Short mmCIF file of C-alpha atoms in Angstrom, two decimals:
data_model
loop_
_atom_site.label_atom_id
_atom_site.label_comp_id
_atom_site.label_asym_id
_atom_site.label_seq_id
_atom_site.Cartn_x
_atom_site.Cartn_y
_atom_site.Cartn_z
CA MET A 1 -25.34 -7.04 -9.29
CA ILE A 2 -25.03 -3.46 -8.52
CA PRO A 3 -28.09 -1.27 -10.11
CA ALA A 4 -27.67 1.08 -12.89
CA SER A 5 -28.70 3.89 -11.18
CA LEU A 6 -26.06 4.19 -8.45
CA PRO A 7 -23.76 7.23 -9.22
CA ALA A 8 -21.08 6.11 -10.83
CA SER A 9 -18.12 7.07 -8.21
CA LEU A 10 -20.23 4.87 -5.78
CA VAL A 11 -19.76 1.73 -8.18
CA ARG A 12 -16.29 2.43 -8.73
CA SER A 13 -15.57 2.72 -4.98
CA PHE A 14 -17.85 -0.36 -4.65
CA TRP A 15 -15.54 -2.76 -6.84
CA THR A 16 -12.24 -0.49 -5.48
CA LEU A 17 -13.11 -1.45 -1.53
CA ALA A 18 -13.81 -5.18 -2.68
CA ASP A 19 -10.50 -6.08 -4.40
CA GLN A 20 -8.57 -4.15 -1.84
CA GLY A 21 -10.50 -5.44 0.35
CA VAL A 22 -9.62 -8.89 -0.52
CA VAL A 23 -5.81 -7.79 -0.77
CA SER A 24 -5.72 -6.25 2.70
CA LEU A 25 -8.44 -8.70 4.46
CA GLY A 26 -6.44 -11.43 3.31
CA MET A 27 -3.19 -10.15 4.10
CA PHE A 28 -4.58 -9.70 7.75
CA ALA A 29 -5.59 -12.72 8.14
CA ILE A 30 -2.28 -14.13 7.72
CA ASN A 31 -0.18 -12.09 9.81
CA ILE A 32 -3.30 -12.84 12.91
CA GLN A 33 -2.72 -16.77 11.79
CA LEU A 34 1.13 -16.53 11.84
CA ALA A 35 0.78 -14.59 14.83
CA ARG A 36 -1.24 -17.10 16.36
CA ASN A 37 0.95 -20.43 15.59
CA PHE A 38 4.56 -18.76 15.78
CA SER A 39 6.49 -18.01 18.78
CA SER A 40 7.05 -14.27 19.05
CA GLU A 41 10.84 -14.61 18.21
CA GLU A 42 9.25 -16.77 15.01
CA TYR A 43 6.51 -14.23 14.05
CA GLY A 44 8.70 -10.95 14.30
CA THR A 45 11.13 -12.77 12.09
CA PHE A 46 8.35 -13.23 9.42
CA VAL A 47 7.78 -9.74 9.99
CA PHE A 48 11.05 -8.41 9.54
CA PHE A 49 11.05 -10.30 5.73
CA LEU A 50 7.84 -9.21 4.93
CA SER A 51 9.06 -6.17 6.14
CA VAL A 52 11.65 -5.91 3.47
CA LEU A 53 10.07 -7.08 0.24
CA LEU A 54 7.96 -4.38 0.50
CA ALA A 55 11.01 -1.52 0.35
CA LEU A 56 12.02 -3.18 -2.32
CA GLN A 57 8.83 -3.28 -3.89
CA VAL A 58 8.47 0.58 -3.70
CA VAL A 59 10.58 0.66 -6.86
CA ASN A 60 7.87 -1.25 -8.97
CA VAL A 61 5.19 0.63 -7.90
CA SER A 62 6.80 4.27 -7.67
CA LEU A 63 8.72 4.01 -11.74
CA ILE A 64 5.94 0.72 -13.36
CA GLN A 65 3.17 0.42 -11.55
CA TYR A 66 2.00 4.29 -10.75
CA PRO A 67 2.82 6.04 -14.23
CA LEU A 68 0.83 3.16 -15.48
CA SER A 69 -1.83 3.71 -13.38
CA VAL A 70 -1.90 7.46 -14.44
CA GLU A 71 -1.30 6.95 -18.11
CA GLY A 72 -3.69 4.21 -18.77
CA ALA A 73 -6.57 6.20 -17.08
CA VAL A 74 -6.64 7.95 -20.50
CA LEU A 75 -5.96 5.93 -23.24
CA ASP A 76 -8.52 3.63 -25.42
CA PRO A 77 -8.13 -0.09 -23.98
CA ALA A 78 -5.59 -1.15 -26.97
CA GLU A 79 -3.10 1.85 -26.54
CA ARG A 80 -3.99 0.64 -22.45
CA ARG A 81 -3.09 -3.32 -23.58
CA THR A 82 0.17 -2.21 -25.18
CA LEU A 83 1.71 -0.03 -22.56
CA ALA A 84 0.76 -2.69 -20.11
CA GLY A 85 2.79 -5.75 -22.11
CA ARG A 86 5.94 -2.49 -21.83
CA ALA A 87 5.26 -2.26 -18.09
CA VAL A 88 4.89 -5.94 -17.74
CA LEU A 89 8.36 -6.36 -19.14
CA MET A 90 9.92 -3.23 -17.60
CA THR A 91 8.64 -4.74 -14.33
CA THR A 92 11.08 -8.69 -15.32
CA GLY A 93 13.85 -6.24 -15.57
CA SER A 94 13.83 -5.22 -12.09
CA ILE A 95 12.89 -8.58 -10.50
CA LEU A 96 17.08 -9.20 -10.70
CA PRO A 97 18.53 -6.78 -8.97
CA LEU A 98 15.52 -6.68 -6.15
CA SER A 99 15.88 -9.68 -5.91
CA GLY A 100 19.39 -9.42 -6.03
CA ILE A 101 19.15 -6.83 -3.07
CA LEU A 102 16.92 -9.61 -0.74
CA ALA A 103 19.25 -12.39 -0.80
CA LEU A 104 21.98 -9.76 0.42
CA VAL A 105 19.95 -9.43 3.49
CA GLY A 106 18.76 -12.78 4.48
CA TYR A 107 22.79 -13.78 4.15
CA GLY A 108 23.78 -10.78 6.14
CA LEU A 109 21.34 -11.93 8.80
CA GLY A 110 22.77 -15.16 8.52
CA MET A 111 19.09 -16.80 7.65
CA PRO A 112 20.13 -18.54 4.47
CA GLU A 113 17.04 -20.60 4.55
CA LEU A 114 14.45 -18.39 4.57
CA VAL A 115 16.31 -16.23 0.76
CA GLY A 116 15.51 -19.20 -1.44
CA PRO A 117 11.91 -19.48 -0.66
CA ALA A 118 11.43 -15.40 -0.37
CA VAL A 119 13.38 -14.61 -3.38
CA VAL A 120 11.14 -16.54 -5.41
CA TYR A 121 7.92 -15.78 -4.04
CA PHE A 122 8.61 -11.90 -4.05
CA ILE A 123 9.30 -12.61 -8.25
CA VAL A 124 5.84 -14.25 -8.49
CA TRP A 125 4.35 -11.16 -6.72
CA GLN A 126 5.57 -9.49 -8.51
CA VAL A 127 4.69 -10.73 -11.97
CA GLN A 128 0.17 -11.09 -10.04
CA GLU A 129 1.40 -7.04 -8.88
CA ILE A 130 2.04 -5.57 -11.69
CA GLY A 131 -1.36 -8.00 -13.79
CA ARG A 132 -3.32 -6.07 -10.80
CA ARG A 133 -2.15 -2.79 -11.76
CA GLY A 134 -2.60 -3.59 -15.14
CA LEU A 135 -6.25 -4.00 -15.28
CA MET A 136 -6.40 -0.98 -12.38
CA SER A 137 -5.66 1.41 -15.17
CA GLY A 138 -8.23 0.85 -16.54
CA LEU A 139 -10.05 0.88 -13.72
CA LYS A 140 -10.78 -2.52 -14.17
CA HIS A 141 -10.85 -2.96 -10.08
CA ASP A 142 -13.97 -5.36 -10.80
CA LYS A 143 -11.51 -7.66 -12.74
CA ALA A 144 -8.60 -7.25 -10.83
CA LEU A 145 -10.43 -9.03 -7.68
CA TRP A 146 -10.40 -12.45 -9.49
CA GLY A 147 -7.38 -12.98 -9.66
CA ASP A 148 -6.55 -10.75 -6.20
CA SER A 149 -9.39 -13.79 -5.16
CA VAL A 150 -7.54 -16.61 -5.67
CA THR A 151 -3.91 -14.71 -4.06
CA TYR A 152 -4.91 -14.06 -1.20
CA LEU A 153 -8.14 -16.56 -0.70
CA GLY A 154 -5.96 -19.01 -1.24
CA GLN A 155 -2.86 -18.33 0.74
CA ILE A 156 -5.55 -17.89 3.42
CA ALA A 157 -6.72 -21.08 2.72
CA VAL A 158 -3.24 -22.77 1.76
CA LEU A 159 -1.47 -21.59 5.33
CA ASN A 160 -4.65 -23.36 7.40
CA LEU A 161 -4.33 -26.46 6.07
CA MET A 162 -0.41 -26.50 6.62
CA ALA A 163 -1.43 -25.15 10.62
CA LEU A 164 -4.19 -27.96 10.80
CA GLY A 165 -1.87 -29.88 9.64
CA GLY A 166 1.39 -29.32 11.76
CA HIS A 167 3.34 -28.71 9.26
CA LEU A 168 3.95 -24.73 8.79
CA THR A 169 6.86 -23.37 9.79
CA LEU A 170 8.87 -20.52 9.24
CA GLU A 171 10.37 -21.75 6.29
CA ARG A 172 7.60 -22.89 4.69
CA VAL A 173 5.68 -19.76 5.08
CA PHE A 174 6.54 -18.29 1.88
CA ILE A 175 6.47 -21.19 -0.18
CA ALA A 176 2.72 -21.51 0.28
CA MET A 177 2.06 -18.30 -0.59
CA THR A 178 4.07 -18.66 -4.36
CA GLY A 179 2.03 -21.25 -5.55
CA PRO A 180 -2.20 -19.03 -5.10
CA ALA A 181 0.18 -15.80 -6.00
CA LEU A 182 1.17 -17.95 -9.48
CA ALA A 183 -2.26 -18.86 -10.11
CA GLY A 184 -3.10 -15.45 -9.47
CA ALA A 185 -1.07 -13.90 -11.62
CA VAL A 186 -2.58 -15.82 -14.84
CA VAL A 187 -5.86 -14.76 -13.74
CA HIS A 188 -5.03 -11.98 -13.95
CA PHE A 189 -3.04 -11.79 -17.28
CA ALA A 190 -5.55 -13.69 -19.02
CA ILE A 191 -7.91 -10.82 -18.72
CA LEU A 192 -5.68 -8.60 -19.06
CA ARG A 193 -4.44 -9.91 -22.18
CA PRO A 194 -1.16 -7.43 -22.54
CA ARG A 195 0.61 -6.49 -25.84
CA PHE A 196 3.85 -6.59 -26.54
CA SER A 197 4.59 -6.03 -30.95
CA GLY A 198 6.50 -3.29 -31.87
CA LEU A 199 8.42 -2.66 -29.15
CA SER A 200 10.71 0.48 -30.66
CA ASP A 201 9.36 2.90 -28.22
CA LEU A 202 10.48 0.83 -25.36
CA PRO A 203 13.13 3.51 -24.41
CA ALA A 204 10.33 6.06 -24.98
CA VAL A 205 8.18 4.51 -21.94
CA VAL A 206 11.14 3.50 -19.82
CA ARG A 207 12.54 8.05 -20.16
CA ARG A 208 8.51 8.89 -19.93
CA PHE A 209 7.23 6.70 -16.92
CA TRP A 210 10.73 7.69 -15.32
CA SER A 211 10.24 11.15 -15.90
CA ILE A 212 6.79 10.97 -13.98
CA GLY A 213 7.81 8.09 -10.98
CA HIS A 214 10.71 9.28 -9.97
CA TRP A 215 9.49 12.15 -7.90
CA ALA A 216 7.04 9.44 -6.03
CA LEU A 217 10.50 7.18 -5.77
CA ALA A 218 11.31 9.69 -3.44
CA ASN A 219 8.84 9.96 -2.03
CA ASN A 220 7.58 6.50 -1.10
CA LEU A 221 10.92 6.13 -0.34
CA PHE A 222 10.13 8.37 2.59
CA LEU A 223 7.10 7.00 2.58
CA MET A 224 7.99 3.40 3.59
CA LEU A 225 11.37 4.62 6.21
CA ARG A 226 8.65 6.16 7.76
CA VAL A 227 7.12 3.18 9.43
CA GLN A 228 9.09 -0.40 8.03
CA SER A 229 12.45 1.46 9.94
CA LEU A 230 10.90 1.04 13.21
CA VAL A 231 10.34 -2.73 12.17
CA TRP A 232 14.07 -2.63 12.21
CA LEU A 233 14.34 -0.18 14.64
CA MET A 234 12.64 -2.49 17.02
CA ALA A 235 14.60 -5.38 15.63
CA ALA A 236 17.67 -4.00 16.57
CA MET A 237 16.95 -2.36 19.85
CA ASP A 238 14.50 -5.10 21.81
CA GLY A 239 14.98 -8.00 18.95
CA MET A 240 12.01 -10.19 17.02
CA ALA A 241 9.28 -10.53 19.76
CA SER A 242 9.29 -6.17 20.17
CA THR A 243 8.65 -6.22 16.38
CA ALA A 244 6.12 -9.02 16.78
CA ALA A 245 3.83 -6.52 19.49
CA PHE A 246 4.71 -4.05 17.50
CA GLN A 247 3.37 -5.63 14.31
CA ALA A 248 0.27 -7.52 16.21
CA VAL A 249 -0.97 -3.06 16.90
CA VAL A 250 -0.40 -2.73 13.36
CA ASN A 251 -2.50 -5.28 12.44
CA LEU A 252 -5.27 -3.99 14.16
CA VAL A 253 -4.42 -0.71 12.44
CA ASN A 254 -4.27 -2.59 9.08
CA ILE A 255 -7.32 -3.41 9.20
CA ALA A 256 -9.37 -0.64 8.06
CA ASN A 257 -6.63 -0.72 4.72
CA PRO A 258 -8.88 -1.76 1.51
CA ILE A 259 -10.22 2.22 2.13
CA ILE A 260 -7.25 3.44 2.79
CA ILE A 261 -5.46 1.80 0.49
CA GLY A 262 -7.96 1.27 -2.62
CA MET A 263 -8.72 4.82 -2.10
CA GLY A 264 -5.67 5.58 -2.45
CA ASN A 265 -5.38 3.27 -6.37
CA LEU A 266 -8.79 5.18 -7.30
CA VAL A 267 -8.08 9.22 -6.59
CA PRO A 268 -5.18 9.47 -8.64
CA GLN A 269 -6.58 7.72 -11.81
CA ILE A 270 -9.98 10.07 -10.92
CA ALA A 271 -7.40 13.33 -10.48
CA ALA A 272 -6.09 12.51 -13.83
CA ARG A 273 -9.58 11.98 -15.89
CA GLY A 274 -10.92 15.32 -13.79
CA ARG A 275 -8.00 17.18 -14.86
CA SER A 276 -7.97 16.07 -18.84
CA SER A 277 -12.33 16.11 -18.70
CA LEU A 278 -12.43 19.89 -19.62
CA SER A 279 -9.86 22.47 -21.20
CA THR A 280 -9.57 25.39 -19.40
CA GLY A 281 -11.30 28.45 -20.44
CA ALA A 282 -12.09 32.21 -19.89
CA GLY A 283 -13.70 32.42 -16.18
CA GLY A 284 -12.94 28.28 -16.39
CA LEU A 285 -11.60 25.76 -13.38
CA HIS A 286 -8.30 25.44 -13.69
CA PRO A 287 -7.46 21.97 -14.32
CA ASP A 288 -5.79 20.91 -11.12
CA GLU A 289 -9.71 22.24 -9.69
CA GLN A 290 -11.27 20.17 -11.82
CA ALA A 291 -9.11 17.40 -10.55
CA TRP A 292 -9.91 18.28 -6.39
CA LEU A 293 -13.39 18.29 -7.68
CA ALA A 294 -13.53 14.90 -8.60
CA ILE A 295 -12.40 13.26 -6.16
CA ARG A 296 -13.88 14.96 -2.98
CA GLY A 297 -17.08 12.51 -2.76
CA TYR A 298 -14.91 9.84 -3.20
CA VAL A 299 -12.26 11.08 0.19
CA VAL A 300 -16.00 11.58 1.67
CA ILE A 301 -16.92 8.05 0.85
CA GLY A 302 -13.63 6.64 2.45
CA ALA A 303 -13.87 8.64 5.31
CA ALA A 304 -17.16 7.58 7.38
CA PRO A 305 -16.11 3.71 8.05
CA LEU A 306 -12.84 4.99 8.75
CA LEU A 307 -13.94 7.09 11.45
CA VAL A 308 -16.09 4.42 12.69
CA TYR A 309 -13.85 1.55 13.11
CA TYR A 310 -11.00 3.62 15.06
CA SER A 311 -13.38 5.43 17.27
CA LEU A 312 -13.85 1.43 18.11
CA GLY A 313 -10.20 1.36 18.50
CA LEU A 314 -9.74 4.47 21.25
CA LEU A 315 -12.14 3.53 23.51
CA ILE A 316 -12.48 0.07 23.31
CA PRO A 317 -8.96 -1.23 22.95
CA HIS A 318 -8.69 -4.13 25.14
CA GLN A 319 -11.56 -6.27 23.94
CA MET A 320 -10.12 -5.49 20.53
CA LEU A 321 -6.90 -7.36 21.06
CA ASN A 322 -8.56 -10.40 22.90
CA VAL A 323 -11.09 -11.01 20.48
CA VAL A 324 -7.97 -11.52 18.18
CA TYR A 325 -5.30 -13.43 19.73
CA GLY A 326 -6.47 -14.03 22.83
CA ALA A 327 -6.85 -13.29 26.20
CA MET A 328 -3.86 -15.13 26.91
CA SER A 329 -2.19 -13.60 23.83
CA PRO A 330 1.48 -11.60 24.46
CA TYR A 331 0.06 -8.61 22.43
CA ALA A 332 -3.31 -8.63 23.84
CA ASP A 333 -2.55 -6.22 26.51
CA GLN A 334 -1.71 -3.03 24.05
CA ASP A 335 -4.12 -0.53 24.96
CA TRP A 336 -2.45 2.77 24.50
CA PRO A 337 -0.23 1.65 21.27
CA LEU A 338 -3.58 0.69 19.44
CA ARG A 339 -5.24 3.72 20.98
CA LEU A 340 -2.21 5.71 20.06
CA LEU A 341 -2.22 4.11 16.05
CA SER A 342 -5.75 4.77 15.90
CA ILE A 343 -5.77 8.35 15.87
CA GLY A 344 -2.79 8.14 13.82
CA ALA A 345 -4.19 6.19 11.08
CA LEU A 346 -7.06 8.48 10.75
CA ALA A 347 -5.31 11.75 10.47
CA GLY A 348 -2.88 9.49 7.71
CA TYR A 349 -5.73 8.07 5.75
CA LEU A 350 -6.63 12.98 5.30
CA ALA A 351 -2.59 12.85 4.69
CA GLU A 352 -2.35 10.14 2.28
CA MET A 353 -6.19 11.55 -0.03
CA VAL A 354 -4.11 14.82 -0.55
CA CYS A 355 -1.05 13.34 -1.62
CA SER A 356 -2.55 11.13 -3.97
CA TYR A 357 -4.64 13.96 -5.28
CA PHE A 358 -1.24 15.69 -5.88
CA TYR A 359 -0.01 11.96 -7.94
CA GLY A 360 -3.02 12.07 -10.11
CA VAL A 361 -2.18 15.86 -11.05
CA GLN A 362 1.64 15.02 -11.31
CA ARG A 363 2.39 16.85 -8.85
CA SER A 364 4.76 14.77 -6.48
CA GLN A 365 6.37 16.74 -5.06
CA PHE A 366 4.17 18.32 -2.97
CA ALA A 367 3.95 14.47 -1.66
CA LEU A 368 7.21 13.97 -1.57
CA VAL A 369 7.45 17.17 0.77
CA VAL A 370 4.46 16.09 2.71
CA ASN A 371 6.38 12.43 3.57
CA VAL A 372 9.67 13.30 3.88
CA THR A 373 8.28 15.75 6.59
CA GLY A 374 6.21 12.73 8.28
CA THR A 375 9.11 10.63 7.96
CA LEU A 376 11.86 13.59 9.37
CA ALA A 377 9.59 13.75 12.74
CA VAL A 378 9.93 9.94 13.15
CA PHE A 379 13.38 9.96 13.14
CA ALA A 380 13.65 12.92 15.18
CA VAL A 381 11.75 12.16 17.87
CA VAL A 382 11.06 7.79 17.75
CA GLY A 383 14.30 7.02 19.33
CA PRO A 384 13.64 8.32 23.25
CA LEU A 385 10.25 7.67 22.87
CA ALA A 386 10.83 3.97 22.33
CA ALA A 387 13.56 3.80 25.27
CA MET A 388 11.43 4.98 27.52
CA TYR A 389 7.95 3.46 26.16
CA GLY A 390 8.61 0.73 24.05
CA VAL A 391 5.95 0.28 21.71
CA ALA A 392 3.75 2.94 22.91
CA GLY A 393 6.72 5.32 22.16
CA VAL A 394 6.73 3.75 18.46
CA CYS A 395 3.12 4.68 18.23
CA MET A 396 3.42 8.44 19.89
CA ALA A 397 6.15 8.58 17.46
CA LEU A 398 4.10 7.54 14.84
CA LEU A 399 0.30 9.56 15.79
CA PHE A 400 3.12 12.63 16.07
CA SER A 401 4.23 11.74 12.49
CA SER A 402 0.58 12.11 10.89
CA LEU A 403 -0.53 14.82 12.51
CA LEU A 404 2.58 17.04 11.37
CA ARG A 405 2.06 15.36 7.44
CA VAL A 406 -1.86 16.36 7.79
CA GLY A 407 -0.82 20.39 8.18
CA ALA A 408 2.20 19.54 5.35
CA ALA A 409 -0.50 18.04 3.03
CA HIS A 410 -2.74 21.09 3.81
CA TYR A 411 -0.83 23.92 3.47
CA TYR A 412 0.75 22.61 -0.01
CA LEU A 413 -2.78 21.77 -0.50
CA SER A 414 -4.00 25.59 0.33
CA LYS A 415 -1.12 27.23 -1.69
CA THR A 416 -1.79 25.41 -5.15
CA ARG A 417 -5.05 25.73 -5.14
CA THR A 418 -4.56 29.35 -4.14
CA ALA A 419 -2.67 29.68 -6.83
CA HIS A 420 -5.34 28.63 -9.32
CA VAL A 421 -7.49 31.31 -7.48
CA ALA A 422 -5.32 33.83 -8.65
CA ARG A 423 -4.24 33.07 -12.14
#
């Protein structure tokens, strides 16, 4: 039990990090399990397909889940359930075209045996994810933890059992992940209980979600391309083995994702509530300034453990790689890539928190500029760096990009707050 005397920010942060911890550490464990059991070529192929799934999910995250989080944060429970029902229907409508794109990619790459399992998993995953986001829109991260535990801990258990029995193959991975995801979706929806009655307002909700989310879609596409395009680049330049080596380093950096993603999920909702908590009066704070003050404590809470963890990645990368992959692993010699990505991830956290604040105050266009800056920086330097230094060169490009994103985020934050003071 959590003591009732704790500040609300700590309680919310705890449940946010606990829930995201299950999700991120679950994916970490899955990646490590596959990296240890598959050849570099097989693991690289899985990473490639997963990167395509993540790229397609950007559409639903931006146009459905983000607007649901922002609007749902300020509604009463009954209205939130109705809005969640509309979001579920919108997700259902998006699944067919997105799955079609995934199938085209699979057939285009000459991997038809992976298309069916990957499409089925993608459909179930999107259903599970909208149930999770519906709970999170009401800051019910403690409730979302139940379904996420069933999904991600279940996937780890199933994959481990298949590995022990000698049945774990590339074709069976997505099939194995589908069952637990479906069970997690059932748990989410049993708790969320979305309402589907009175659908006459659905077109208006679609237009409103588009109005809120179209900037986020552009922003998230650039943010996604900044990393996922590097997976595709490594596959094109050096094959799936290089993709696997790059992902092996990313896996270690992503151990801290529960904090980064968890806070990224929480900050927009806290900012939205802070912005609407008081009306601007004579001598009062601007609503956006209120929102910034509301989220500062959360940002600090997340930064402290990140500083500790990424310091280990900077100081003892070889030991970390050996512990996770083994001394004889083909990924055990990626010391410098891990150092570079550790510094870049710490800088990236600061940029992410400012962008999350921009989402919460519905100024997603500023986040878009920040992430366009970072993505264009990667595209400008990654080619020659990758050609000269391989995986380390790709990580250099990401570090350069992260530093530019921090600079751009600071500029727009300062510009926005200065404008408030001037008014």
